[in-house]
GROMACS .gro file of C-alpha atoms in nm:
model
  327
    1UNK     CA    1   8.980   7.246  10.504
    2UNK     CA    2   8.810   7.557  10.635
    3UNK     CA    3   8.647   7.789  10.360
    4UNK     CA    4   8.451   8.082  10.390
    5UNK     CA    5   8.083   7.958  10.168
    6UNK     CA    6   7.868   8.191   9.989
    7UNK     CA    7   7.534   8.030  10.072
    8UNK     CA    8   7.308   8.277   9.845
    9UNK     CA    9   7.342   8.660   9.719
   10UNK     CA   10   7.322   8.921   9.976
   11UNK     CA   11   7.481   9.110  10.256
   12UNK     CA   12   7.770   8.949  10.443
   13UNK     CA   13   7.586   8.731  10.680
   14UNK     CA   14   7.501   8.505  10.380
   15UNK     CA   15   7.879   8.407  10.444
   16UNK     CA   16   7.970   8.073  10.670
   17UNK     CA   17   8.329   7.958  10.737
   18UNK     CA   18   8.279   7.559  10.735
   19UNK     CA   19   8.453   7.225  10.686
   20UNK     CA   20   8.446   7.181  10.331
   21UNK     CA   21   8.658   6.910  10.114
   22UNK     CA   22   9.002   6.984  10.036
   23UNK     CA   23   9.053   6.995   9.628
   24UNK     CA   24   9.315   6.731   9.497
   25UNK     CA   25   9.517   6.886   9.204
   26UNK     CA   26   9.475   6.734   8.884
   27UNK     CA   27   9.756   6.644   8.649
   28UNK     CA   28   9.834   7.020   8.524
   29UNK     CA   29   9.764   7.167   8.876
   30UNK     CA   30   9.902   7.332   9.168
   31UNK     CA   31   9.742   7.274   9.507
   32UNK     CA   32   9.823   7.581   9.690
   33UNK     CA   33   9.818   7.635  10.117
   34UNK     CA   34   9.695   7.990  10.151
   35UNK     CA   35   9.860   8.158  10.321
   36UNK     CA   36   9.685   8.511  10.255
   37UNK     CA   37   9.466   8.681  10.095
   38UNK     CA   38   9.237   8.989   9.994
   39UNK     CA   39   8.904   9.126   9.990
   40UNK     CA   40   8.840   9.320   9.711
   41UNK     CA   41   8.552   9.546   9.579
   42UNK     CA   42   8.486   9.299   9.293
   43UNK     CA   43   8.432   9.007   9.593
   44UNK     CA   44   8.206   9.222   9.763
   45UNK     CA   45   8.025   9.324   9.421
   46UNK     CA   46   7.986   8.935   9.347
   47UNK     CA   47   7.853   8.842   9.679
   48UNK     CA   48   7.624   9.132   9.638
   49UNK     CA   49   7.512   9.048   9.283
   50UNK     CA   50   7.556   9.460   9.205
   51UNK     CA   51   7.700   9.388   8.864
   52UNK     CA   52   7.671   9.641   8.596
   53UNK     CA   53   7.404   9.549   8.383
   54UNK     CA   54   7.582   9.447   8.071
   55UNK     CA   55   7.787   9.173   8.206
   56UNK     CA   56   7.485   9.101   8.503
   57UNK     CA   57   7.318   8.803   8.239
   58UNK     CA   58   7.625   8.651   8.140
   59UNK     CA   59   7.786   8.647   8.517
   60UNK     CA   60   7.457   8.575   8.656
   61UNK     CA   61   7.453   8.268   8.468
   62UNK     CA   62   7.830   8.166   8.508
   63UNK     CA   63   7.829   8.223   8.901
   64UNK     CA   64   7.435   8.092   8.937
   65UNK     CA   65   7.091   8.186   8.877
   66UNK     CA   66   6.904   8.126   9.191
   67UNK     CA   67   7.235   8.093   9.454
   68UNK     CA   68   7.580   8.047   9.407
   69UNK     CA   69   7.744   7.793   9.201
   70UNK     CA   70   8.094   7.893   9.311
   71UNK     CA   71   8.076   7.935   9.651
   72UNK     CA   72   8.405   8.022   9.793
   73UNK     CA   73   8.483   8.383   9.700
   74UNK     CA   74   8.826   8.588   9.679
   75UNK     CA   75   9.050   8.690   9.360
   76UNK     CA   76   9.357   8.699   9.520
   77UNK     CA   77   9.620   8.479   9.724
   78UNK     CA   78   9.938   8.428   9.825
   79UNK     CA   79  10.052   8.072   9.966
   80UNK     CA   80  10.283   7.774   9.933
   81UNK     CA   81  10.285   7.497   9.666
   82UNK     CA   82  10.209   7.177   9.861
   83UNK     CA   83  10.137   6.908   9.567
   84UNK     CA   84  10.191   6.927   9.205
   85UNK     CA   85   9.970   6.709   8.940
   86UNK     CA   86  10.222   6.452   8.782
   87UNK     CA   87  10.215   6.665   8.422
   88UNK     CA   88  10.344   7.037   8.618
   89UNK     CA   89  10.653   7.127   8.555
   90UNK     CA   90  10.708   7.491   8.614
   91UNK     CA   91  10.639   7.432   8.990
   92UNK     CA   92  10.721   7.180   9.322
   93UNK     CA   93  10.621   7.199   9.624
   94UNK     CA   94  10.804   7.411   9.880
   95UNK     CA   95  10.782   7.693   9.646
   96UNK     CA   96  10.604   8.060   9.774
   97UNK     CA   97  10.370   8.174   9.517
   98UNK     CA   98  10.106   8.439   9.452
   99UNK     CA   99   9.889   8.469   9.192
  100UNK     CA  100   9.478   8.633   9.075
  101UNK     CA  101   9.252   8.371   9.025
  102UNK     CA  102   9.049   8.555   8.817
  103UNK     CA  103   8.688   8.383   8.785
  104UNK     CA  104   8.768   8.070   8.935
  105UNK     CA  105   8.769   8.279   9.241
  106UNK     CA  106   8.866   8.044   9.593
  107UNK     CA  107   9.096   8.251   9.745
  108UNK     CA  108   8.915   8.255  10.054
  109UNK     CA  109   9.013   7.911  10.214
  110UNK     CA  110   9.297   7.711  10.301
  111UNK     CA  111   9.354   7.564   9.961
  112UNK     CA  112   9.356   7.616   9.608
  113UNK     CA  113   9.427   7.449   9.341
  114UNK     CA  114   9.457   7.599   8.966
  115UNK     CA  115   9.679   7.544   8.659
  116UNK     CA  116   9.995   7.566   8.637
  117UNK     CA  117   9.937   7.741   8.334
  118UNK     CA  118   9.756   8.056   8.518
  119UNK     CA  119  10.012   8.337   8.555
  120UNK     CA  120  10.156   8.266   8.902
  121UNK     CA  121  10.434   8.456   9.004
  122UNK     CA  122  10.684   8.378   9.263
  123UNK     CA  123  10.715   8.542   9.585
  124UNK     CA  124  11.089   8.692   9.624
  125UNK     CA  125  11.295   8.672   9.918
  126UNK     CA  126  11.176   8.922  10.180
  127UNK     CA  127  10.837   8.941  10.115
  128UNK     CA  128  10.562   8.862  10.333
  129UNK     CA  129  10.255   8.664  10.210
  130UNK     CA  130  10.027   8.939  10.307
  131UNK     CA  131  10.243   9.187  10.113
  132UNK     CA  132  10.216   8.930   9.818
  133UNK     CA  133   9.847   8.862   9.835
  134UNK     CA  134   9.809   9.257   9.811
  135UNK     CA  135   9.959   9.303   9.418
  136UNK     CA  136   9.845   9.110   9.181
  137UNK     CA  137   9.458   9.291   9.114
  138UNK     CA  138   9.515   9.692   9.228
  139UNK     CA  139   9.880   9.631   9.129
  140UNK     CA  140   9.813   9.480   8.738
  141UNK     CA  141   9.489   9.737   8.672
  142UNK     CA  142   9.645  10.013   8.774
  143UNK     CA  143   9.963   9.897   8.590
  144UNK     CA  144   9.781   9.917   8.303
  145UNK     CA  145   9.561  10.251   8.386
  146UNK     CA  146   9.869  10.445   8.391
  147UNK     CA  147  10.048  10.226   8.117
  148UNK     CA  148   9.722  10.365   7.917
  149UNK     CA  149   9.734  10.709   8.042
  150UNK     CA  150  10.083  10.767   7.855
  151UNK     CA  151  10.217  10.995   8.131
  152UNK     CA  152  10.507  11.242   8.077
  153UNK     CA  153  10.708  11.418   8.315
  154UNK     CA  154  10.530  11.708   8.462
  155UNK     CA  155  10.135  11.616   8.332
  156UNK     CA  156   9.896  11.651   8.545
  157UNK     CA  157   9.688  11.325   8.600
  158UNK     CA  158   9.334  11.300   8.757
  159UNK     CA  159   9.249  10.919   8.961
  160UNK     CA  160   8.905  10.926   9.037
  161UNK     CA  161   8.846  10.645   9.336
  162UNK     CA  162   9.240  10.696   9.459
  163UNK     CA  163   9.224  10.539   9.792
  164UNK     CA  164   9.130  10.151   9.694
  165UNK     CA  165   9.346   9.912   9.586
  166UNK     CA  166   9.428  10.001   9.246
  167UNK     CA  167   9.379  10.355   9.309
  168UNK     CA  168   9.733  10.350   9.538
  169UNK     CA  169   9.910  10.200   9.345
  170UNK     CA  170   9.807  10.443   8.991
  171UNK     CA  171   9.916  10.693   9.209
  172UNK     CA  172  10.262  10.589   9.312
  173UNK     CA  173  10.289  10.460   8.948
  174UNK     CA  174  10.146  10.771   8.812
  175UNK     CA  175  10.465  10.963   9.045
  176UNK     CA  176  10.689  10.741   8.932
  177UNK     CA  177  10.621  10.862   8.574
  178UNK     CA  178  10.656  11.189   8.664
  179UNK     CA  179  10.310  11.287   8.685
  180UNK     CA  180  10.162  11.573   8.954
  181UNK     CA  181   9.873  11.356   9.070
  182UNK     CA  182   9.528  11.508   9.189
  183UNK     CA  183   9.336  11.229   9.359
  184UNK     CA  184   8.981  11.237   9.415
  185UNK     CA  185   8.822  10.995   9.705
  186UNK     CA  186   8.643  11.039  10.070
  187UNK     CA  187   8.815  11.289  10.245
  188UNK     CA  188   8.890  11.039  10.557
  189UNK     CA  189   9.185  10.877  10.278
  190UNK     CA  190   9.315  11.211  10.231
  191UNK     CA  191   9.627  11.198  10.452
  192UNK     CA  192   9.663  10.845  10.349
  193UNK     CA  193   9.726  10.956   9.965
  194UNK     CA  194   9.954  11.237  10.025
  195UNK     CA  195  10.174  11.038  10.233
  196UNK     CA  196  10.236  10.790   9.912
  197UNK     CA  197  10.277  11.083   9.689
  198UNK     CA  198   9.909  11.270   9.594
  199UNK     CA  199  10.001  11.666   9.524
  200UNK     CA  200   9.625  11.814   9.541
  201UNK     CA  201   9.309  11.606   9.714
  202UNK     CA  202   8.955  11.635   9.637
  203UNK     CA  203   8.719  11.568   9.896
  204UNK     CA  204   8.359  11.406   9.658
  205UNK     CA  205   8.216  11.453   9.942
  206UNK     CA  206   8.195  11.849   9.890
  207UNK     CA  207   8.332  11.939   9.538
  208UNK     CA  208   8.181  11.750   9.210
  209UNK     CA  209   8.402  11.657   8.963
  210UNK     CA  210   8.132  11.911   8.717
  211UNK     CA  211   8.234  12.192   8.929
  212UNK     CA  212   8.632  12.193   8.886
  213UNK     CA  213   8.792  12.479   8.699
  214UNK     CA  214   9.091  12.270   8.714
  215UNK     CA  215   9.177  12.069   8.354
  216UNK     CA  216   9.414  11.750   8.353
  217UNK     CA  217   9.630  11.565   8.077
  218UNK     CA  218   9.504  11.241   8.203
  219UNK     CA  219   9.217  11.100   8.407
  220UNK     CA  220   9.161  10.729   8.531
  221UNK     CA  221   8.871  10.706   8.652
  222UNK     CA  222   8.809  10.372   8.883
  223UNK     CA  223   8.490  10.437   9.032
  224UNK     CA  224   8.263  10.466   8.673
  225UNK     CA  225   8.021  10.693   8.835
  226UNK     CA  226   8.072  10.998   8.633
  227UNK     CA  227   7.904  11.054   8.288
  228UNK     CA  228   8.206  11.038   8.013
  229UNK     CA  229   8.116  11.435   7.938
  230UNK     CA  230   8.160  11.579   8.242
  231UNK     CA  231   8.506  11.380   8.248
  232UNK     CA  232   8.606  11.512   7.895
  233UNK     CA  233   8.580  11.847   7.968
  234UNK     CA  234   8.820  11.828   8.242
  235UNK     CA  235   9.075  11.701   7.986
  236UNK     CA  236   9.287  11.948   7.777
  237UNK     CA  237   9.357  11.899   7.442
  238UNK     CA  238   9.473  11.520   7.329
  239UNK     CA  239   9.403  11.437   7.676
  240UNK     CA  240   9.310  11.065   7.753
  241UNK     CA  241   9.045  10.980   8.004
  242UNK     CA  242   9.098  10.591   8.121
  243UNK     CA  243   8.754  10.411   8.196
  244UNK     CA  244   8.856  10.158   8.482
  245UNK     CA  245   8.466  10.032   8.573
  246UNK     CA  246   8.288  10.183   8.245
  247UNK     CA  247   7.885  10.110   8.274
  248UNK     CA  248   7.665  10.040   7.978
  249UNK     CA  249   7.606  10.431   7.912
  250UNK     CA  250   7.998  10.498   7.974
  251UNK     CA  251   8.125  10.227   7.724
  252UNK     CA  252   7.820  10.359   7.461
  253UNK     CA  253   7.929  10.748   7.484
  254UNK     CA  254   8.313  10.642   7.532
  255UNK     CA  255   8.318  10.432   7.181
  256UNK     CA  256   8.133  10.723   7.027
  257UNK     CA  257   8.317  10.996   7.136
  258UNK     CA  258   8.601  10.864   7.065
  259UNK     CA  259   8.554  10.898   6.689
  260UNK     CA  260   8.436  11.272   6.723
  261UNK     CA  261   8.680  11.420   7.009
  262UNK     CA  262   9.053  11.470   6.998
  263UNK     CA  263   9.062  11.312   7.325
  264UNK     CA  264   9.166  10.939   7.364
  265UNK     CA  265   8.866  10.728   7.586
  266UNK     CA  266   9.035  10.406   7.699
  267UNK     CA  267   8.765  10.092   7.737
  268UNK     CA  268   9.049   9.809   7.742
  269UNK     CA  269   9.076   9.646   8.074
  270UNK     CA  270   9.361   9.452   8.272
  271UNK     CA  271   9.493   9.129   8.203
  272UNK     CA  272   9.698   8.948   8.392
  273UNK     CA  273  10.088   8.812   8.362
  274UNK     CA  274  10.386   8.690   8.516
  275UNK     CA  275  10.617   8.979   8.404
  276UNK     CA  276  10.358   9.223   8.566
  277UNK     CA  277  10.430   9.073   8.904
  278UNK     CA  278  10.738   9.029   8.875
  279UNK     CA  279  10.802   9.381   8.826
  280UNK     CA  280  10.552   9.519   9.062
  281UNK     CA  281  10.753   9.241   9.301
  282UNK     CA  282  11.090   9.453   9.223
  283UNK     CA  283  10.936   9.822   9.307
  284UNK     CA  284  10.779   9.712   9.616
  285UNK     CA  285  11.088   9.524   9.734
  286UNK     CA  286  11.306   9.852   9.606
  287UNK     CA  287  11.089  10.079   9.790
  288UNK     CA  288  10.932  10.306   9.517
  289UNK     CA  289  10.595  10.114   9.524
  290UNK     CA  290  10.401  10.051   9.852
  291UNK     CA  291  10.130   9.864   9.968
  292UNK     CA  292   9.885   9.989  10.174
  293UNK     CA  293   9.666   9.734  10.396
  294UNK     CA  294   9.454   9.883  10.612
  295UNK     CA  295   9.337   9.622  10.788
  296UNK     CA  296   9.389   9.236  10.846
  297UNK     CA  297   9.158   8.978  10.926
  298UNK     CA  298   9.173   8.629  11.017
  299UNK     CA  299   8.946   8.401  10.795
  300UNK     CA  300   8.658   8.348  11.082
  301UNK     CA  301   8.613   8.720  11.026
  302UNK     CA  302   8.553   8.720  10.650
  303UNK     CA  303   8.188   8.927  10.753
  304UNK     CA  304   8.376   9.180  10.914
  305UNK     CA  305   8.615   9.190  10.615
  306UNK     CA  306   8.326   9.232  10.385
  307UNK     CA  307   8.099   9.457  10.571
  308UNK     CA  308   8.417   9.689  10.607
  309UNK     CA  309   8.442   9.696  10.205
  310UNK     CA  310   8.118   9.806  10.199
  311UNK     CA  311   8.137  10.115  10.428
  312UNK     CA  312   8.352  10.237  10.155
  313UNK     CA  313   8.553  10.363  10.417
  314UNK     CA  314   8.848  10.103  10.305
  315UNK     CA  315   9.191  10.272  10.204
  316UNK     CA  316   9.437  10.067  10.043
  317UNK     CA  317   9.397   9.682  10.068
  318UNK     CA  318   9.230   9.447  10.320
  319UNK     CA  319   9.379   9.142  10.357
  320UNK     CA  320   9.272   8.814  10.511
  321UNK     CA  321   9.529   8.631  10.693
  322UNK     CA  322   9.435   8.233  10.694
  323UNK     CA  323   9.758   8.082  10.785
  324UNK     CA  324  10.102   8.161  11.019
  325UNK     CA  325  10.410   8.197  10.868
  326UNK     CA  326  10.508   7.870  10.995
  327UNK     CA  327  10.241   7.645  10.920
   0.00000   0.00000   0.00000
């Protein structure tokens, strides 16, 4: 099968699509044909090695200390069960799944195989594969940003890093809830948010976040580069401030603060589970939830993919297209 291969840390020309061996599932597995799939800021972060430095040791020595042990990158897919180990029996083949990998990572080739025990999720009927490969990472976090944030009808929420892939969906989520939603990102995603539902932009470029006179009932705040003080006194009273990428000094001042203020600071990340996609599945296919690709690649242009990602310039999802609908 083709696979795009890590060969060491770097910038994207340390990536090689090749000829690599095609896994065979084992007795509780699902091999998967890919038939999309994403690149994300956390594959781009990997291949990079910029890991925040609590979790740099640990990761360093899961993913490899001198190159890559797990070579084939990518966190989500979307594809059709070909095989099934002879002890599955949630799955056969034939079926149209999508699913997060999580750390096993492989997304970024023409098979996968994983557990049947992973949360996988079904694809519904009218969905397309890219579509699919799009929710389950920016769809579940932000799922559980604004789950977090407690939202009522009429507060006024704050989603620092809106234009990625979480940060459109908190903010359709956030609307959905009721929310007025200020989103803060490059000012080149600006038309891009308001057209899913943002009330008020804020160009980073030319305001800091210290600088607003403005105060919010909420904040999620996906990009982790402001200091957890500056973001608390944008909050009124009993506001909650939700730490999507919180650094070492972030998750120190959050889990102090939050025994002195009478603001809530959220550390808990995302997890992942069937009943998440499913009902992401049902908004997206109703209409109330989009998802925003910006652009699609085929797999021999993984270094494109990834060099785009790291522009920053990326609104919405990017997606990797490594099979036709009717292969």
């Amino acid at each position: 099968m083709k696979a795009a291969v890590t060969t060491s840390y770097g910038s994207p020309e340390v990536m090689k699509v090749l000829e690599v061996k095609t896994p065979v599932p084992l007795d509780n597995e699902l091999q998967i044909k890919i038939h999309a799939a994403t690149v994300i800021m956390g594959d781009s972060e990997i291949r990079r090695f910029k890991i925040p430095v609590l979790f740099w040791l640990p990761l360093r020595l899961y993913m490899g200390v001198f190159k890559p042990r797990i070579k084939i990158y990518g966190q989500e897919l979307a594809g059709i069960v070909t095989s099934v180990g002879s002890k599955v029996t949630k799955f056969k083949p034939g079926e149209k799944v999508f699913l997060a990998t999580d750390m096993s990572l492989g997304a970024h080739a023409e098979f996968k195989c994983i557990s049947e025990n992973y949360p996988i999720a079904r694809i519904p009927e009218g969905m397309s594969f890219e579509t699919a490969a799009a929710i389950p990472v920016g769809g579940s976090n932000a799922l559980h940003f604004v789950r977090k944030a407690d939202l009522k009808q009429g507060d006024k929420v704050l989603i620092i890093g809106a234009g990625g892939s979480i940060g459109t969906f908190a903010v359709q989520l956030a609307k959905l809830q009721g929310a007025e939603v200020t989103c803060n990102d490059k000012g080149i995603k600006e038309n891009m948010l308001r057209s899913i539902g943002a009330d008020h932009f804020i160009d980073y470029e030319k305001v800091q976040l210290s600088n607003l006179s403005q105060t919010y009932d909420a904040i999620i705040d996906i990009v982790g580069k402001s200091t957890v003080p500056t973001l608390l006194k944008l909050l009124n009273k009993k506001g909650r401030l939700i730490l999507g990428n919180p650094g070492v000094q972030s998750l120190v001042q959050g889990l102090w603060l939050n025994k002195k203020s009478d603001k809530k600071i959220v550390l808990k990340l995302a997890s992942y589970s069937v009943e998440d996609f499913n009902y992401l599945s049902e908004l997206v296919l109703s209409g109330q939830l989009k998802v925003i690709i910006d652009k699609t690649y085929p797999l021999e242009q993984i270094r494109d993919a990834h060099a785009y990602v790291d522009s920053g310039k990326k609104a919405g999802h990017i997606v990797i297209k490594i099979a036709s609908e009717n292969d």
